PDB file of C-alpha atoms in Angstrom:
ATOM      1  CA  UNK A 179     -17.960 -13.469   7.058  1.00  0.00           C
ATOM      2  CA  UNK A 180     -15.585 -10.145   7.660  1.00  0.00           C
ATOM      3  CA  UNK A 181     -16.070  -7.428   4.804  1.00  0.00           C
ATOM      4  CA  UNK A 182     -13.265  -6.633   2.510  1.00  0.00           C
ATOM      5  CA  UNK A 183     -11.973  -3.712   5.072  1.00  0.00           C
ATOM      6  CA  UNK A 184     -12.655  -5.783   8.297  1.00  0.00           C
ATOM      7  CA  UNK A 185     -10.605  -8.560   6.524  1.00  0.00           C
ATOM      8  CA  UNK A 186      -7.636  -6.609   5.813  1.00  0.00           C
ATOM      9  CA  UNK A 187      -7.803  -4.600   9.531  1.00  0.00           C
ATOM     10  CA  UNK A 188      -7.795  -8.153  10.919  1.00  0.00           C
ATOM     11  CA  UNK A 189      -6.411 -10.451   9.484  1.00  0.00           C
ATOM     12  CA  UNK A 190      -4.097  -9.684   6.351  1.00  0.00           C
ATOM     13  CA  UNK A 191      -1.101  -9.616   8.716  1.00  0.00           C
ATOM     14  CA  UNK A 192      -1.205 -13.111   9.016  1.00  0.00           C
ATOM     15  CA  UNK A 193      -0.787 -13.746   4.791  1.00  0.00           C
ATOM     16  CA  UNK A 194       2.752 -13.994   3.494  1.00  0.00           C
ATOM     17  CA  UNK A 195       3.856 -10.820   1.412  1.00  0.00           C
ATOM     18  CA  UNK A 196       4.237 -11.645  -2.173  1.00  0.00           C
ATOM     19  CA  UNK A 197       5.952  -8.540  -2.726  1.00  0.00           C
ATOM     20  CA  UNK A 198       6.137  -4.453  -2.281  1.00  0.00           C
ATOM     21  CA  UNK A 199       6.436  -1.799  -5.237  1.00  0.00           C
ATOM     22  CA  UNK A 200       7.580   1.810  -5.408  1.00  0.00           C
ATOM     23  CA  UNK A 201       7.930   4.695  -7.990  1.00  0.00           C
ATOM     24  CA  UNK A 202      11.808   4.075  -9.054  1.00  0.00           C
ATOM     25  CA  UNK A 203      11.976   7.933  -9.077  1.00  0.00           C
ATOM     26  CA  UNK A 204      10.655   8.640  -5.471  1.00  0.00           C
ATOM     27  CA  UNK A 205      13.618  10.518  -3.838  1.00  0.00           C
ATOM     28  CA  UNK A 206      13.838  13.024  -6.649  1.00  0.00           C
ATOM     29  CA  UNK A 207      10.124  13.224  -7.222  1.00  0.00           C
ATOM     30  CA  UNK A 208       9.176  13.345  -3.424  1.00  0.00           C
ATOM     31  CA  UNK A 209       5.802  11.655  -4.018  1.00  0.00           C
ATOM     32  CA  UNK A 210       6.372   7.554  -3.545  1.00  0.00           C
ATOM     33  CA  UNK A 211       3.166   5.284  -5.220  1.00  0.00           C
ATOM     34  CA  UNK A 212       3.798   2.543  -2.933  1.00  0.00           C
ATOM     35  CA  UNK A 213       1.997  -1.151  -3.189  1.00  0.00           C
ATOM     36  CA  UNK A 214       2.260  -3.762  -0.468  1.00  0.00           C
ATOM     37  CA  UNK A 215       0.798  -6.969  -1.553  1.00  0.00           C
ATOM     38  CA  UNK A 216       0.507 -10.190   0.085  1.00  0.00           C
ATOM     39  CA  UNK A 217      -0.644 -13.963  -1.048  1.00  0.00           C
ATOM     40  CA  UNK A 218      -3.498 -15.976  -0.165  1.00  0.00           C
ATOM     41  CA  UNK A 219      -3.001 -19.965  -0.387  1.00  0.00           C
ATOM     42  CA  UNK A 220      -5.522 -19.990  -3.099  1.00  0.00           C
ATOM     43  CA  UNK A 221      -2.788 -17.885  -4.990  1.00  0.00           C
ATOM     44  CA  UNK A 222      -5.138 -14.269  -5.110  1.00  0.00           C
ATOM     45  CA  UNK A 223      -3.529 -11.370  -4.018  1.00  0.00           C
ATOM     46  CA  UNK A 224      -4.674  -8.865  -1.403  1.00  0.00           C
ATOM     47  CA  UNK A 225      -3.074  -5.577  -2.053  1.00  0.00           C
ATOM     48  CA  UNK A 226      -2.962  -1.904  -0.260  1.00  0.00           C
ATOM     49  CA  UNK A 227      -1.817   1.507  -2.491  1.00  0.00           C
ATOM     50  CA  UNK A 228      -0.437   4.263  -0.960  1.00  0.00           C
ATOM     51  CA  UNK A 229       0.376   7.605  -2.365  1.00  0.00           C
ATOM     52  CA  UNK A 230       2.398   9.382  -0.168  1.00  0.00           C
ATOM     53  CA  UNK A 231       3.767  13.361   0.113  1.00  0.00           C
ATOM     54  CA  UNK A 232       7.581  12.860   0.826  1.00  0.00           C
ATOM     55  CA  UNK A 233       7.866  16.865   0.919  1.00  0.00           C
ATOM     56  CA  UNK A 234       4.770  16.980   3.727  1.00  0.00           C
ATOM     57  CA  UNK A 235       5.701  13.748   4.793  1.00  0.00           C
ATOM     58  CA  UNK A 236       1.946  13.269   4.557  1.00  0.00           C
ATOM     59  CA  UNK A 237      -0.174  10.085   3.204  1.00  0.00           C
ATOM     60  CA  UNK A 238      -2.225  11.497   0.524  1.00  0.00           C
ATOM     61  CA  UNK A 239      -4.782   9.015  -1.165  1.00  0.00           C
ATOM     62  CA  UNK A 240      -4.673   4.826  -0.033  1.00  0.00           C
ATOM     63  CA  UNK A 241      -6.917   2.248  -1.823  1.00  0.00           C
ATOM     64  CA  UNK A 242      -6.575  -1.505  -1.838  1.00  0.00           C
ATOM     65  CA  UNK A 243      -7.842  -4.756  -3.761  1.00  0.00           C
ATOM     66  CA  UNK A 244      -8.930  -7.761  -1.966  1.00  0.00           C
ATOM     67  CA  UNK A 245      -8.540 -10.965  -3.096  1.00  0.00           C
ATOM     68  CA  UNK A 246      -7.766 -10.618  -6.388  1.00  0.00           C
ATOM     69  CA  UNK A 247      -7.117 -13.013  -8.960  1.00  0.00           C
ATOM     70  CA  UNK A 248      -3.096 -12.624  -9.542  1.00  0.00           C
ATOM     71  CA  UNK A 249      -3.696 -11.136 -13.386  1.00  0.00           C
ATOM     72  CA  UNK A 250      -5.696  -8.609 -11.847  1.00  0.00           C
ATOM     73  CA  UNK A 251      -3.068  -7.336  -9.734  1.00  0.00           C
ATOM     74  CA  UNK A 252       0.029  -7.660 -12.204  1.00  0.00           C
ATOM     75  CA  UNK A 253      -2.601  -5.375 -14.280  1.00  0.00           C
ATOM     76  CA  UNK A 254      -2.766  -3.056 -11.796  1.00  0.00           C
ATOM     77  CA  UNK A 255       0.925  -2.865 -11.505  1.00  0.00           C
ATOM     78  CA  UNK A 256       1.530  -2.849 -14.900  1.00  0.00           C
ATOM     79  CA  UNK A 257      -0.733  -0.070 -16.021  1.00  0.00           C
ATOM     80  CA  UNK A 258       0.811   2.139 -13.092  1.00  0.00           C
ATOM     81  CA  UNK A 259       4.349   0.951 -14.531  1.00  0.00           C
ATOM     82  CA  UNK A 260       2.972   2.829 -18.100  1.00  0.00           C
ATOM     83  CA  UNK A 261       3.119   5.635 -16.430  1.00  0.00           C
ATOM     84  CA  UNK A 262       6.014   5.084 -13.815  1.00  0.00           C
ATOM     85  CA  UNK A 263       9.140   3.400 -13.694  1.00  0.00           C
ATOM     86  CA  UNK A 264       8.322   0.976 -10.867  1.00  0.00           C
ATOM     87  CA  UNK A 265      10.681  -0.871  -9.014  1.00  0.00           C
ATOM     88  CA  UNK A 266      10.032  -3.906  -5.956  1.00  0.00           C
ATOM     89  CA  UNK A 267      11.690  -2.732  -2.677  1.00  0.00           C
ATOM     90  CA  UNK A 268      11.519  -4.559   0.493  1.00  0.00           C
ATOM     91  CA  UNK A 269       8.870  -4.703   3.029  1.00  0.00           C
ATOM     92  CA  UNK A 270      10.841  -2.365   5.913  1.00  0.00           C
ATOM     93  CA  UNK A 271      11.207  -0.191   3.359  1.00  0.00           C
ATOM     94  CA  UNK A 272       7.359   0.038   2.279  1.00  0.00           C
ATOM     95  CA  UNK A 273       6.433   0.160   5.744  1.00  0.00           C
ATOM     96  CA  UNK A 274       8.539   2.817   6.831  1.00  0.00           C
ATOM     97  CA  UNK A 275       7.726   5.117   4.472  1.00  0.00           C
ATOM     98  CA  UNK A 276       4.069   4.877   5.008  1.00  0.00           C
ATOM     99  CA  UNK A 277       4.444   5.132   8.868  1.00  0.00           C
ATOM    100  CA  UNK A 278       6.697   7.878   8.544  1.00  0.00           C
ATOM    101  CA  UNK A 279       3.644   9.992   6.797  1.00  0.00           C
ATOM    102  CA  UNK A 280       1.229   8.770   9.322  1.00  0.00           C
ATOM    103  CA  UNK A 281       3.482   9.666  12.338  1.00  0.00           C
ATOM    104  CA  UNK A 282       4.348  13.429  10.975  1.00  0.00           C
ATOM    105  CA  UNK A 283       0.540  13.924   9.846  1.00  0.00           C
ATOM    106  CA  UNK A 284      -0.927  12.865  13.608  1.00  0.00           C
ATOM    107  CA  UNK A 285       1.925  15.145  15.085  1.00  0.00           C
ATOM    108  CA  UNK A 286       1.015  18.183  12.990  1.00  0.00           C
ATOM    109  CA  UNK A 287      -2.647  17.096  14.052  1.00  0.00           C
ATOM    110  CA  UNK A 288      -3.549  16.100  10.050  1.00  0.00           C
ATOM    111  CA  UNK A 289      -6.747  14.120  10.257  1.00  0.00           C
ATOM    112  CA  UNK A 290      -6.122  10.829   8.421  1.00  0.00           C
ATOM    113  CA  UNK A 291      -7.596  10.142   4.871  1.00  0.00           C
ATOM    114  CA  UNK A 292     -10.492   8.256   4.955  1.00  0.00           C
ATOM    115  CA  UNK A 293      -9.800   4.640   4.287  1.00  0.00           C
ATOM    116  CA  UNK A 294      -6.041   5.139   5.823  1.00  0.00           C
ATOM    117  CA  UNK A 295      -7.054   3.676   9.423  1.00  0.00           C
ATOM    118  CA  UNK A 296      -8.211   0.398   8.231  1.00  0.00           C
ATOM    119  CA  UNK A 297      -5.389   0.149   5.219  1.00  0.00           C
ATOM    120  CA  UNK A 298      -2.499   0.330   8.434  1.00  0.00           C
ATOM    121  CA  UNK A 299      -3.245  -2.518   9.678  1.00  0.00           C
ATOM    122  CA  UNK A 300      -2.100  -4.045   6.391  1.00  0.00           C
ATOM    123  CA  UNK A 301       0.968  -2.969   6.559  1.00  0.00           C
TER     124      UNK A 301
END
């Protein structure tokens, strides 16, 4: 049986993505609260968070839930849309701007946060 994190490093690329969420005010703000989420066939929901630095280019905090009940999640989105206008954007779009703040981090020789290495493989 693979742990939570082991799971996700593993084998979460293989679920379909149910869908991806960002901050609706992320280019003027410069910080994007991104959520990639994907399905399992037993309709849960693994999900990754990312809170990334558009001005240092720099992933700041990550956290994740693993198989989730649906509700669960759709709270977690909602109580972050209390707080933010959120909005669904594609996955490319999700991706990118995660990698983007991993790539200029490792270049500027940024040590990743802790759970980061093991969230990537998510997305």
């Amino acid at each position: 049986m693979l742990s939570p994190e082991n799971y996700i490093r593993k084998k979460s690329r293989t679920l379909p993505i149910y869908e991806c969420t960002i901050n609706s005010d992320w280019e003027e703000s410069l910080i994007a609260q991104i959520s990639i989420a994907s399905q399992h066939t037993t309709g849960n929901v693994t999900a990754c968070f990312y809170l990334v630095d558009l001005l240092c280019l720099r992933v700041k905090d990550s956290d994740f839930m693993f198989n989730a009940p649906m509700h669960a999640y759709r709270e977690h989105i909602e109580n972050v849309g209390t707080k933010l206008d959120i909005s669904k954007i594609d996955y490319d779009l999700a991706h990118n701007i995660v990698f983007a703040g991993v790539d200029f981090a490792t270049n500027m020789g940024l040590n990743p946060i802790k759970n980061l290495t093991q969230l990537l493989s998510f997305s």
